[in-house]
XYZ file of C-alpha atoms in Angstrom:
632
model
C 79.900 102.236 125.660
C 81.484 98.152 124.498
C 78.048 96.998 123.786
C 77.482 99.908 121.064
C 76.700 98.013 117.877
C 75.400 100.544 115.506
C 75.957 104.550 114.380
C 72.067 104.669 116.098
C 73.039 103.283 119.100
C 75.511 105.492 119.275
C 73.980 108.208 119.220
C 71.760 107.852 121.464
C 74.270 106.962 124.100
C 76.223 110.095 123.412
C 73.216 111.985 123.613
C 72.917 109.947 127.593
C 75.288 110.854 128.525
C 75.390 114.544 127.663
C 74.489 116.217 131.522
C 70.770 118.460 131.667
C 72.704 121.800 130.697
C 75.317 120.537 128.800
C 72.553 118.623 126.655
C 70.996 122.035 125.724
C 74.140 123.980 124.427
C 74.525 120.719 122.473
C 70.695 121.949 120.671
C 71.906 125.329 121.000
C 74.343 124.824 118.304
C 72.762 122.774 116.038
C 71.523 125.387 114.956
C 75.458 127.236 114.559
C 75.390 127.981 110.599
C 79.282 128.446 110.323
C 79.625 125.018 112.790
C 77.746 123.051 110.510
C 78.526 124.501 107.051
C 77.275 121.985 103.965
C 75.411 119.823 106.527
C 71.155 120.281 106.475
C 70.593 122.692 110.010
C 67.502 122.472 112.511
C 65.247 125.770 113.075
C 64.824 126.541 117.118
C 61.180 125.385 116.070
C 61.735 121.433 115.498
C 64.901 121.631 118.826
C 62.646 122.637 121.699
C 60.893 119.466 123.947
C 62.850 117.275 122.304
C 64.344 114.518 124.490
C 67.775 112.529 124.441
C 65.680 109.736 122.348
C 63.765 112.423 119.857
C 67.206 114.591 119.178
C 68.420 111.060 117.890
C 65.673 110.210 115.838
C 65.456 113.612 114.400
C 69.101 113.274 113.475
C 69.557 110.098 112.474
C 65.927 110.721 109.720
C 68.035 114.140 108.713
C 71.497 113.127 107.878
C 71.206 108.752 108.058
C 73.009 106.999 111.306
C 76.382 107.035 110.041
C 76.636 111.232 109.317
C 74.854 111.731 112.225
C 77.031 110.539 114.664
C 79.374 113.150 112.410
C 77.529 115.928 113.054
C 77.320 114.775 116.522
C 81.572 115.033 116.602
C 81.318 118.261 115.939
C 78.740 120.355 117.584
C 80.949 117.469 120.625
C 84.147 119.293 119.700
C 83.608 122.753 119.997
C 81.494 122.065 122.603
C 85.214 121.513 124.189
C 83.459 117.563 125.522
C 87.159 116.136 124.335
C 86.855 113.291 125.871
C 83.309 112.344 124.982
C 84.597 112.454 121.442
C 87.259 110.472 121.799
C 84.677 107.528 123.414
C 82.141 108.420 120.447
C 85.263 108.020 117.718
C 85.976 105.011 118.813
C 82.755 103.905 117.880
C 83.044 105.382 114.601
C 85.943 104.195 113.977
C 85.057 100.584 114.322
C 81.999 100.998 112.350
C 83.040 101.946 109.444
C 85.484 99.432 109.699
C 82.559 96.616 108.507
C 81.219 99.514 105.996
C 85.100 98.829 105.001
C 85.332 95.880 104.863
C 81.948 95.565 102.866
C 82.411 97.076 100.259
C 85.902 95.273 99.429
C 83.159 92.224 99.727
C 80.912 93.379 97.488
C 84.038 94.178 94.494
C 82.448 91.841 91.899
C 79.165 93.539 91.900
C 80.947 96.175 90.032
C 81.731 94.754 87.122
C 79.909 95.855 84.029
C 81.787 92.764 82.050
C 81.160 89.430 82.879
C 84.015 87.522 83.516
C 84.781 83.825 83.895
C 87.557 83.875 87.602
C 89.181 80.729 88.439
C 91.155 79.569 91.634
C 94.979 79.177 91.006
C 97.924 77.775 93.012
C 101.364 80.217 93.484
C 104.321 79.529 94.820
C 106.316 81.741 97.182
C 109.345 82.076 98.649
C 111.420 83.901 100.284
C 114.998 85.055 98.847
C 117.785 86.969 99.802
C 118.449 90.847 99.494
C 118.967 91.397 95.667
C 121.924 93.544 97.048
C 123.858 90.461 97.513
C 126.771 90.000 95.560
C 125.321 87.454 92.968
C 122.720 88.287 91.062
C 118.700 87.927 91.713
C 118.585 85.441 89.516
C 121.742 82.666 90.282
C 121.140 83.561 94.255
C 117.868 81.948 93.639
C 118.523 79.326 91.523
C 121.899 77.950 94.252
C 119.999 78.093 96.778
C 117.783 75.904 99.313
C 114.346 78.116 98.141
C 112.427 78.723 101.445
C 108.263 78.163 100.681
C 106.157 80.750 102.551
C 102.956 81.061 102.799
C 100.286 84.521 102.284
C 99.429 84.145 106.290
C 102.874 83.823 107.505
C 104.579 87.087 105.312
C 103.130 89.061 108.624
C 102.868 87.326 111.384
C 105.961 87.943 114.019
C 106.428 84.432 115.312
C 107.346 84.038 118.865
C 109.782 87.499 118.509
C 106.768 90.785 118.952
C 108.557 93.287 115.985
C 111.582 95.542 116.568
C 110.050 97.576 113.279
C 106.890 96.958 111.188
C 107.519 94.831 108.300
C 108.403 95.843 104.664
C 107.507 92.929 102.346
C 109.128 93.392 98.805
C 106.567 90.303 96.770
C 109.145 90.237 93.306
C 108.504 88.818 90.241
C 108.759 88.962 85.951
C 105.959 89.856 84.537
C 102.587 88.407 84.052
C 103.894 86.205 86.637
C 100.999 86.623 89.299
C 101.539 90.325 91.453
C 98.106 91.850 91.000
C 96.033 89.251 91.123
C 97.727 87.551 94.262
C 97.422 91.749 95.284
C 93.910 91.723 95.229
C 93.306 88.152 96.718
C 94.608 89.374 100.163
C 92.959 92.713 100.780
C 89.742 90.107 99.983
C 90.694 87.468 102.188
C 90.938 89.820 104.755
C 87.668 91.600 104.519
C 85.903 88.081 104.828
C 87.878 87.529 107.428
C 89.925 84.235 106.527
C 94.029 87.201 106.135
C 95.510 88.265 109.114
C 91.705 87.919 111.687
C 92.488 90.490 113.941
C 95.761 91.764 112.679
C 94.497 94.792 111.001
C 92.061 97.012 111.094
C 92.540 97.823 107.629
C 94.290 96.685 104.360
C 94.256 99.077 101.693
C 95.339 97.799 98.054
C 97.066 100.730 96.311
C 97.545 100.810 92.472
C 100.658 102.562 91.480
C 99.618 103.505 87.946
C 96.353 104.361 89.082
C 96.423 106.126 92.494
C 99.100 108.843 90.336
C 96.201 110.443 88.584
C 95.149 112.033 91.925
C 95.430 115.675 91.276
C 96.762 116.508 95.039
C 99.326 114.111 96.719
C 98.042 114.424 100.629
C 97.485 111.572 103.239
C 93.948 112.284 103.845
C 93.084 111.964 99.912
C 95.007 108.727 99.153
C 92.967 107.356 102.306
C 89.402 108.620 100.187
C 90.564 107.151 97.296
C 91.616 103.333 99.088
C 88.029 103.856 100.329
C 86.124 105.235 97.719
C 84.871 107.399 99.908
C 86.128 111.034 100.070
C 83.816 111.265 103.081
C 85.839 108.492 105.263
C 86.254 109.487 108.700
C 90.554 109.282 108.055
C 91.273 111.199 111.166
C 89.562 107.456 113.003
C 91.376 105.135 110.242
C 94.844 106.653 111.169
C 94.424 106.672 114.859
C 96.334 102.865 115.579
C 98.883 103.407 112.397
C 99.906 100.517 112.947
C 97.253 97.876 112.482
C 96.935 99.329 108.604
C 98.618 97.236 105.850
C 99.190 99.189 102.414
C 99.797 96.944 99.633
C 101.752 98.407 97.095
C 100.883 97.138 93.397
C 103.309 97.848 90.782
C 106.310 100.027 91.959
C 107.296 99.228 88.463
C 104.854 101.236 87.011
C 105.479 104.228 89.891
C 108.542 105.412 88.186
C 111.835 104.021 86.308
C 115.151 104.773 87.766
C 116.554 102.298 85.447
C 115.786 104.203 82.417
C 117.956 107.126 83.330
C 117.716 108.954 79.476
C 113.994 108.688 78.837
C 112.271 111.314 78.995
C 110.943 112.515 82.122
C 107.032 113.856 83.183
C 107.578 116.387 86.441
C 106.905 113.176 89.457
C 102.720 113.485 90.808
C 101.957 114.549 93.953
C 100.576 111.584 94.870
C 104.186 109.749 93.386
C 106.068 111.864 96.270
C 103.259 111.094 99.279
C 103.739 107.130 97.912
C 107.646 107.700 98.791
C 107.205 109.510 101.905
C 105.225 106.484 102.986
C 107.865 103.579 101.607
C 110.774 105.615 103.057
C 108.408 105.727 106.393
C 108.487 110.117 106.143
C 104.788 109.381 107.234
C 102.552 106.501 108.929
C 106.317 105.146 110.082
C 104.443 102.459 112.022
C 102.154 100.681 109.160
C 102.524 97.798 107.391
C 103.670 97.693 103.711
C 103.363 95.316 100.978
C 105.457 96.449 97.569
C 104.853 94.270 94.861
C 107.665 94.578 91.651
C 109.613 93.131 88.891
C 112.830 92.776 89.684
C 113.708 96.032 87.110
C 112.977 98.495 89.899
C 114.448 96.419 92.546
C 117.816 98.454 92.892
C 116.004 101.654 93.282
C 113.156 100.176 95.769
C 115.587 98.943 98.340
C 117.783 102.244 98.650
C 114.196 103.021 100.373
C 113.755 100.039 102.626
C 115.719 99.183 105.997
C 115.889 95.325 105.989
C 112.664 94.271 103.885
C 111.583 90.354 103.352
C 112.271 89.833 100.288
C 109.948 87.071 98.686
C 109.654 85.798 94.970
C 106.834 84.707 92.728
C 107.232 81.676 91.387
C 104.488 81.215 88.863
C 102.616 77.733 88.668
C 103.143 73.979 89.197
C 102.877 71.556 87.509
C 99.128 69.670 88.424
C 98.008 74.197 88.333
C 99.000 74.301 84.895
C 96.883 71.541 83.780
C 94.241 72.615 85.725
C 93.967 75.989 84.084
C 93.910 74.777 80.850
C 90.770 72.940 82.360
C 89.627 75.907 83.847
C 90.307 77.944 80.843
C 88.820 75.778 78.058
C 84.564 75.407 78.209
C 85.538 72.652 75.865
C 86.959 69.926 76.881
C 88.137 68.901 73.631
C 89.534 72.171 73.817
C 91.095 71.619 76.905
C 92.654 68.364 76.735
C 94.247 69.424 72.189
C 95.589 72.444 73.813
C 97.750 71.160 76.587
C 98.869 68.636 74.040
C 100.828 71.093 72.399
C 101.751 72.163 74.997
C 102.865 69.127 76.580
C 104.764 68.871 73.118
C 107.189 71.373 73.014
C 109.562 72.038 76.112
C 109.566 75.925 76.179
C 105.694 76.623 76.186
C 105.203 74.115 79.129
C 108.023 75.634 80.824
C 106.482 78.997 79.605
C 103.582 77.727 81.018
C 105.226 78.196 84.814
C 104.377 82.265 84.241
C 100.535 82.933 84.979
C 100.189 85.819 81.879
C 102.289 83.747 78.933
C 99.822 81.088 80.257
C 97.337 82.866 79.485
C 98.600 84.625 76.382
C 98.894 80.780 75.371
C 95.436 80.035 75.484
C 93.661 82.552 74.109
C 96.403 82.618 71.057
C 95.306 78.685 70.521
C 91.183 79.299 71.598
C 92.007 82.327 68.661
C 93.154 79.745 66.089
C 90.664 76.616 67.016
C 87.884 78.788 66.637
C 89.255 80.377 63.033
C 89.294 76.977 61.549
C 93.253 77.489 62.086
C 96.076 74.074 62.411
C 98.554 75.142 64.362
C 101.609 74.825 63.721
C 103.746 76.954 65.151
C 106.315 76.074 67.769
C 107.370 79.165 69.497
C 110.847 78.440 71.041
C 110.834 82.098 72.922
C 108.544 84.597 74.804
C 108.809 86.638 71.128
C 107.264 84.038 69.881
C 104.602 83.751 71.838
C 103.644 86.734 71.687
C 104.032 87.410 67.648
C 101.422 84.231 67.123
C 99.321 86.494 69.562
C 99.204 89.219 68.015
C 99.350 88.135 64.606
C 95.836 85.498 65.648
C 94.240 89.037 66.563
C 95.271 91.451 64.746
C 92.953 92.541 61.462
C 93.253 90.122 58.147
C 94.821 91.268 56.125
C 92.666 91.678 53.247
C 90.690 93.730 55.235
C 90.422 96.786 53.103
C 87.389 97.473 52.923
C 87.847 98.878 56.364
C 89.492 101.612 58.204
C 90.947 99.513 60.039
C 93.973 97.541 58.676
C 96.313 95.277 59.468
C 98.369 97.171 58.907
C 97.487 100.364 60.639
C 96.517 98.915 63.809
C 99.548 97.594 63.831
C 101.526 101.404 63.854
C 99.359 103.010 65.982
C 99.050 100.437 68.311
C 103.136 100.515 68.817
C 103.425 104.642 68.463
C 101.108 104.310 71.471
C 103.061 101.694 73.586
C 106.123 103.491 72.267
C 104.726 107.165 73.540
C 103.687 105.435 76.809
C 106.648 103.895 77.660
C 108.374 107.604 76.475
C 106.551 109.557 79.451
C 106.066 106.402 82.028
C 102.720 106.001 81.618
C 100.265 103.083 81.379
C 97.049 104.526 81.208
C 95.699 106.306 78.211
C 92.695 108.334 77.717
C 90.388 108.702 74.429
C 91.597 111.118 73.237
C 94.954 109.724 73.545
C 93.343 106.803 71.675
C 92.396 109.127 69.178
C 95.438 110.770 68.083
C 96.992 107.250 68.032
C 93.789 106.600 65.452
C 92.951 103.684 67.442
C 89.155 102.974 68.293
C 89.414 101.623 71.685
C 85.737 99.297 71.843
C 87.168 97.233 68.901
C 90.000 96.513 69.751
C 89.397 94.552 72.875
C 92.271 91.381 72.277
C 94.839 94.675 73.293
C 93.338 96.924 75.391
C 91.192 96.747 78.506
C 88.767 100.083 79.392
C 87.837 101.138 83.472
C 86.248 104.156 84.111
C 87.862 105.498 87.153
C 86.180 107.674 89.374
C 87.887 111.058 91.303
C 85.002 112.632 93.297
C 82.022 113.272 90.827
C 84.026 113.160 88.253
C 84.546 109.804 85.248
C 86.209 109.407 83.556
C 87.261 106.062 81.052
C 90.453 104.888 80.798
C 92.613 102.101 78.471
C 95.682 100.469 78.553
C 97.751 97.549 76.811
C 95.817 94.176 78.895
C 99.157 93.851 80.450
C 102.177 95.646 80.630
C 103.792 93.299 78.746
C 102.081 94.400 75.657
C 102.924 97.199 75.991
C 107.095 96.500 75.797
C 106.164 94.111 72.707
C 104.336 96.922 70.928
C 106.830 98.850 72.236
C 109.788 96.642 70.539
C 107.534 96.410 67.184
C 107.489 100.196 67.263
C 111.559 100.453 66.200
C 110.911 98.787 63.552
C 107.351 99.817 62.002
C 109.402 103.575 62.272
C 112.419 101.859 61.208
C 114.372 104.506 63.196
C 117.704 104.073 63.020
C 118.779 106.845 65.036
C 116.520 105.178 68.301
C 117.857 101.780 68.219
C 121.205 103.075 68.512
C 119.531 105.476 71.268
C 118.439 102.960 73.112
C 121.780 100.916 73.061
C 123.660 103.992 74.196
C 120.814 103.986 77.054
C 121.774 100.661 77.678
C 125.032 101.026 78.260
C 125.061 104.451 80.927
C 123.065 102.258 83.036
C 125.693 99.443 84.003
C 122.829 97.233 85.139
C 122.623 93.542 84.599
C 118.728 93.529 84.503
C 117.216 93.879 80.436
C 113.527 95.212 80.016
C 110.632 93.267 78.233
C 111.109 95.298 75.508
C 114.986 95.235 74.738
C 115.024 91.109 75.119
C 111.383 91.180 72.183
C 113.461 93.709 70.075
C 117.271 91.063 70.699
C 114.723 88.148 69.661
C 113.625 89.269 66.332
C 116.437 90.602 66.094
C 118.184 87.164 65.412
C 118.394 86.517 61.845
C 115.603 83.261 61.588
C 113.249 85.835 62.937
C 113.329 88.642 60.441
C 111.618 86.222 58.061
C 109.363 85.431 59.973
C 108.459 88.979 61.408
C 107.907 89.848 57.962
C 105.847 87.196 56.946
C 103.740 87.631 60.120
C 102.575 91.853 59.786
C 103.762 92.035 56.101
C 106.351 94.855 56.888
C 109.713 94.471 54.704
C 112.232 95.864 56.993
C 115.129 97.119 55.569
C 118.633 96.729 54.856
C 120.337 99.087 56.947
C 117.647 98.513 60.001
C 118.965 95.171 59.511
C 122.366 96.161 59.902
C 121.343 98.109 62.887
C 119.848 95.391 64.354
C 122.241 93.098 63.817
C 125.179 95.704 65.774
C 122.367 96.236 68.733
C 121.912 92.161 69.053
C 126.126 91.706 68.850
C 126.958 94.500 71.648
C 123.614 93.318 74.263
C 125.041 89.342 74.192
C 128.046 90.935 74.435
C 127.283 91.328 77.704
C 125.871 88.742 80.406
C 122.397 90.609 81.201
C 119.596 88.795 83.466
C 116.666 88.622 80.804
C 113.126 88.668 82.440
C 111.428 85.374 82.505
C 114.465 83.891 83.138
C 114.014 82.879 86.312
C 110.434 81.443 85.963
C 111.983 79.045 83.083
C 114.900 78.020 84.678
C 113.720 76.637 87.746
C 112.837 73.508 86.486
C 109.635 70.720 87.969
C 112.093 68.782 89.816
C 113.058 71.505 91.574
C 109.869 73.399 92.513
C 108.248 69.848 93.074
C 110.602 69.240 95.861
C 109.342 72.642 97.668
C 106.175 71.386 97.856
C 105.504 68.414 100.053
C 103.221 68.677 103.002
C 100.488 70.630 102.083
C 97.187 69.594 101.754
C 94.337 71.280 99.775
C 90.375 71.256 101.029
C 86.796 72.592 101.378
C 87.783 75.027 98.177
C 84.612 76.834 97.383
C 83.551 80.048 94.487
C 81.281 82.352 94.918
C 80.680 84.442 92.432
C 78.195 87.530 91.229
C 77.699 89.982 88.248
C 75.221 92.546 88.636
C 74.400 93.565 85.285
C 73.937 97.096 86.382
C 76.679 99.192 84.921
C 77.995 101.385 87.532
C 80.244 104.683 87.173
C 83.269 103.195 88.707
C 84.714 99.997 87.769
C 87.603 97.817 90.405
C 88.992 93.978 89.442
C 86.726 91.962 90.956
C 87.181 88.434 92.706
C 85.653 86.117 95.793
C 87.277 82.792 96.484
C 88.148 81.140 99.781
C 90.424 78.473 100.661
C 91.212 76.622 103.141
C 94.668 75.170 103.612
C 95.307 72.417 105.800
C 98.022 70.420 106.604
C 98.913 66.923 105.550
C 100.094 66.161 108.659
C 96.167 67.109 110.360
C 94.035 65.591 107.956
C 95.729 62.152 106.612
C 92.224 61.503 105.433
C 91.395 64.946 103.260
C 91.943 65.155 99.451
C 95.235 63.527 98.376
C 98.962 65.361 98.548
C 98.918 68.993 95.767
C 102.737 68.144 95.416
C 104.732 69.649 97.955
C 104.778 72.987 100.251
C 103.911 76.387 101.348
C 100.954 77.272 98.732
C 99.738 80.963 98.558
C 96.215 81.016 96.755
C 95.473 83.293 94.058
C 93.372 83.948 91.623
C 94.046 83.984 88.016
C 91.498 85.676 86.037
C 90.566 83.717 82.186
C 89.533 84.984 79.837
C 85.494 84.046 77.039
C 87.872 84.129 74.326
C 87.473 87.729 73.885
C 90.747 88.972 74.579
C 90.400 89.515 78.084
C 92.259 89.526 80.606
C 95.610 90.828 82.760
C 98.282 88.657 85.151
C 100.671 91.236 86.490
């Protein structure tokens, strides 16, 4: 039994273990149409005289090896041969585990657009619970930071776990949470991360999974495996050997915006909350990624989670990212010189998502032959520069996609999404807002979503930060004073210290010196009444001490980051990228990077030191200059 390597061998082993009378009964029940509903049945004439080897071959030919084992399990269970069912079930589990690993390993073949993937390092540090009296930003800035590697997140160390671990991986928008999460799944599938620790590691996009109509555990597992025939019972046999990575808890719900129009939670959203609260699969491990904005609500559901904060790129990684993004060496050098000459831009590129926006903006300007004369001094300036670069030109009067129309449409789509907690949009939603998805690749990404046999195309903003930027601009485009007042009233009622990205963008635009710049870039005239209302909004917001979303990352000076990373060397970094031109009916983000981190004290003859610290490897998607790419 222990030597069984394949479903075919398992099938033959199970048949050989039957007594002669049991074997005859098995052949009789294989003709039972009620028992094998949905399966092809064997006729009586096909079964007579078949030996065990012949029957195994016949079943494999009819159903395929894996499905034949499932058919046999049905019949054996009906015959009440439960011991044999149990043993055969273990074989199914081991076999399907490898099937699932192989499916994850081949993710790169499912892309229907060619993307350059680049390897970059991210710094991770452990931090105390945000329930402490200090704000999250202050608590980190005032403490000695302990770096941690991804490999150690679920390491029990010398003492075994009393309860399965829950790791909360937090960081601002664009810091790299999604990319790191997906890389963890791939590294597990290639047996380079947590070898022997987990039978299954499931990546769950909170943004996408809520589209499922049913809130059942088996539906969640079918979705994770992309297989409606996945052996759920066998997968759940040892829940302590399961790891669920729930990516984007802040996109699952928005408790921090109580007054926004809320829809009834979806059935699958309720299921995820049961998983988080340990009401189902209480012995499985969880990794939950979130922006700090949703931490207070998340922590009310958890007991003693381990908090890990992503700090973004080190100085060396920023330079390496520019070299990988720009295929032209001169462009890469010029772009990095521009960034290095602007203290704010240089700090901002510590956040991978902002680094991508900056690179895309600079490349767009260079390809249009424009001199880069702007000097952004905050995150809002960066997004304004990017959006104004890729909007249709103002003299494009012959096209329906005029600059003003596209801007207003993107703003209305973003605002509706924020108000209804929606981050994925169907083509009908785009038509409603007079948008054409394919022609707006600088702002919108598309992917096919498959549930069962049905395939739908969904669109989303490249990153949630873009959606929040256009949401902020919607207040200016609509010029509805009631909306700004409502936003301020909601913030007062919430009473927390976290500011949404939309509020940060709007607050920056509301500063007097930026009004004229905004109007010039987007060919819009802000009315005196709106300016007055925004001034009041700015005064009220600045009277309260708020944590702005990127404040922490921008406040971590290089000297502090360098103190984190001293003895780790990187060696044997290899790349593997495959691309299938065959268009698939589904689409997932693809990546394949193998890394080897070696301790500097153990391998002094290897490559030179990279800074210091326990560095967690992460992928960063780099666009081909077409405005495609996301980081969370």
